[in-house]
Amino acid sequence: MRELDQHLAHVWMVRTFLKHSDEASEDEELAEVHRDLYDYMLALGPSIDRGDAVKYLHLARKKLSKLRKATEFFLEIQPEVSGHMNFRMAAKSLGLAVRQIESLLGGSDGHS
């Protein structure tokens, strides 16, 4: 649970960058990405605050497909949104963090 939460810190920073970017205010698809990232972390927050690893990991697996889809979509649209280094690094950081999260969770999305 704690290791997964460490990777989510990277997701949070990318989400914050996207949320406050001028591009997000002009692009509804990009805004949807940062909202989906937020929703994933919001679902896990109460469990980590209580130290409930069973519930935390259950929700992390259950919601993984949403995190994965938001990440894949951002990686797809990022070159169109902006080629600026900040956006390229955000895409790399998010992709890496989500791959690590998937690895920790065994790639399960709770629906198989």
CSV table of C-alpha atoms in Angstrom, one decimal:
chain,number,residue,atom,x,y,z
A,1,MET,CA,0.0,0.0,0.0
A,2,ARG,CA,2.7,2.5,0.9
A,3,GLU,CA,4.8,1.7,-2.2
A,4,LEU,CA,1.8,2.1,-4.4
A,5,ASP,CA,1.1,5.4,-2.7
A,6,GLN,CA,4.6,6.6,-3.5
A,7,HIS,CA,4.0,6.1,-7.2
A,8,LEU,CA,0.6,7.9,-6.9
A,9,ALA,CA,2.6,11.0,-5.8
A,10,HIS,CA,3.9,11.2,-9.3
A,11,VAL,CA,0.4,10.8,-10.7
A,12,TRP,CA,-0.8,13.6,-8.4
A,13,MET,CA,2.0,15.9,-9.7
A,14,VAL,CA,1.1,15.2,-13.3
A,15,ARG,CA,-2.6,15.7,-12.5
A,16,THR,CA,-1.8,19.1,-10.8
A,17,PHE,CA,0.3,20.2,-13.8
A,18,LEU,CA,-2.4,19.3,-16.2
A,19,LYS,CA,-5.1,20.9,-14.2
A,20,HIS,CA,-3.4,24.2,-13.9
A,21,SER,CA,-2.2,24.3,-17.6
A,22,ASP,CA,-3.7,26.8,-19.9
A,23,GLU,CA,-4.3,23.9,-22.3
A,24,ALA,CA,-6.6,22.2,-19.9
A,25,SER,CA,-8.9,25.2,-19.7
A,26,GLU,CA,-9.2,25.2,-23.5
A,27,ASP,CA,-9.4,21.4,-24.1
A,28,GLU,CA,-12.2,19.4,-22.5
A,29,GLU,CA,-10.5,16.0,-23.3
A,30,LEU,CA,-7.3,17.1,-21.4
A,31,ALA,CA,-9.5,18.3,-18.5
A,32,GLU,CA,-11.1,14.9,-18.4
A,33,VAL,CA,-7.7,13.3,-18.0
A,34,HIS,CA,-6.9,15.3,-14.9
A,35,ARG,CA,-10.3,14.6,-13.5
A,36,ASP,CA,-10.0,10.9,-14.1
A,37,LEU,CA,-6.5,10.9,-12.4
A,38,TYR,CA,-8.1,12.8,-9.4
A,39,ASP,CA,-11.0,10.3,-9.2
A,40,TYR,CA,-8.6,7.4,-8.9
A,41,MET,CA,-6.7,9.0,-6.0
A,42,LEU,CA,-9.8,10.3,-4.3
A,43,ALA,CA,-11.2,6.7,-4.2
A,44,LEU,CA,-8.1,5.5,-2.4
A,45,GLY,CA,-7.7,8.4,0.0
A,46,PRO,CA,-9.9,7.3,2.9
A,47,SER,CA,-8.4,3.8,2.9
A,48,ILE,CA,-4.8,5.0,3.2
A,49,ASP,CA,-5.8,7.5,5.9
A,50,ARG,CA,-7.3,4.6,7.9
A,51,GLY,CA,-4.4,2.3,7.2
A,52,ASP,CA,-6.8,-0.2,5.6
A,53,ALA,CA,-4.5,-2.0,3.2
A,54,VAL,CA,-7.2,-4.6,2.2
A,55,LYS,CA,-9.7,-1.9,1.2
A,56,TYR,CA,-7.0,0.2,-0.4
A,57,LEU,CA,-5.7,-2.6,-2.6
A,58,HIS,CA,-9.2,-3.7,-3.5
A,59,LEU,CA,-10.1,-0.2,-4.7
A,60,ALA,CA,-6.7,0.3,-6.4
A,61,ARG,CA,-7.4,-2.9,-8.5
A,62,LYS,CA,-11.0,-2.1,-9.1
A,63,LYS,CA,-10.3,1.4,-10.4
A,64,LEU,CA,-7.1,0.5,-12.2
A,65,SER,CA,-8.7,0.3,-15.7
A,66,LYS,CA,-9.9,4.0,-15.3
A,67,LEU,CA,-6.4,5.1,-14.4
A,68,ARG,CA,-4.9,3.0,-17.3
A,69,LYS,CA,-7.4,4.5,-19.8
A,70,ALA,CA,-6.8,8.1,-18.7
A,71,THR,CA,-3.0,7.5,-19.0
A,72,GLU,CA,-3.2,5.8,-22.4
A,73,PHE,CA,-5.5,8.6,-23.6
A,74,PHE,CA,-3.1,11.3,-22.4
A,75,LEU,CA,-0.2,9.6,-24.0
A,76,GLU,CA,-2.1,9.5,-27.2
A,77,ILE,CA,-3.2,13.2,-27.2
A,78,GLN,CA,-0.2,14.8,-25.6
A,79,PRO,CA,1.7,15.5,-28.9
A,80,GLU,CA,-1.4,17.3,-30.2
A,81,VAL,CA,-2.0,19.2,-27.0
A,82,SER,CA,1.5,20.5,-26.7
A,83,GLY,CA,5.0,19.5,-27.7
A,84,HIS,CA,6.5,21.5,-24.9
A,85,MET,CA,9.1,19.7,-22.7
A,86,ASN,CA,6.8,20.0,-19.7
A,87,PHE,CA,4.0,18.0,-21.4
A,88,ARG,CA,6.5,15.5,-22.8
A,89,MET,CA,7.9,14.9,-19.4
A,90,ALA,CA,4.4,14.8,-17.8
A,91,ALA,CA,3.6,12.0,-20.3
A,92,LYS,CA,6.8,10.1,-19.5
A,93,SER,CA,6.3,10.5,-15.7
A,94,LEU,CA,2.6,9.4,-15.8
A,95,GLY,CA,3.3,6.4,-18.0
A,96,LEU,CA,6.2,5.3,-15.8
A,97,ALA,CA,4.2,5.7,-12.6
A,98,VAL,CA,1.2,3.8,-13.9
A,99,ARG,CA,3.3,1.0,-15.2
A,100,GLN,CA,4.8,0.7,-11.8
A,101,ILE,CA,1.4,0.7,-10.2
A,102,GLU,CA,0.2,-2.0,-12.6
A,103,SER,CA,3.2,-4.0,-11.7
A,104,LEU,CA,2.6,-3.7,-8.0
A,105,LEU,CA,-1.1,-4.7,-8.5
A,106,GLY,CA,-0.2,-7.6,-10.8
A,107,GLY,CA,-1.8,-5.9,-13.8
A,108,SER,CA,-5.3,-6.7,-12.4
A,109,ASP,CA,-8.1,-4.3,-13.0
A,110,GLY,CA,-10.5,-6.0,-10.7
A,111,HIS,CA,-12.8,-7.1,-13.6
A,112,SER,CA,-11.1,-10.4,-14.6
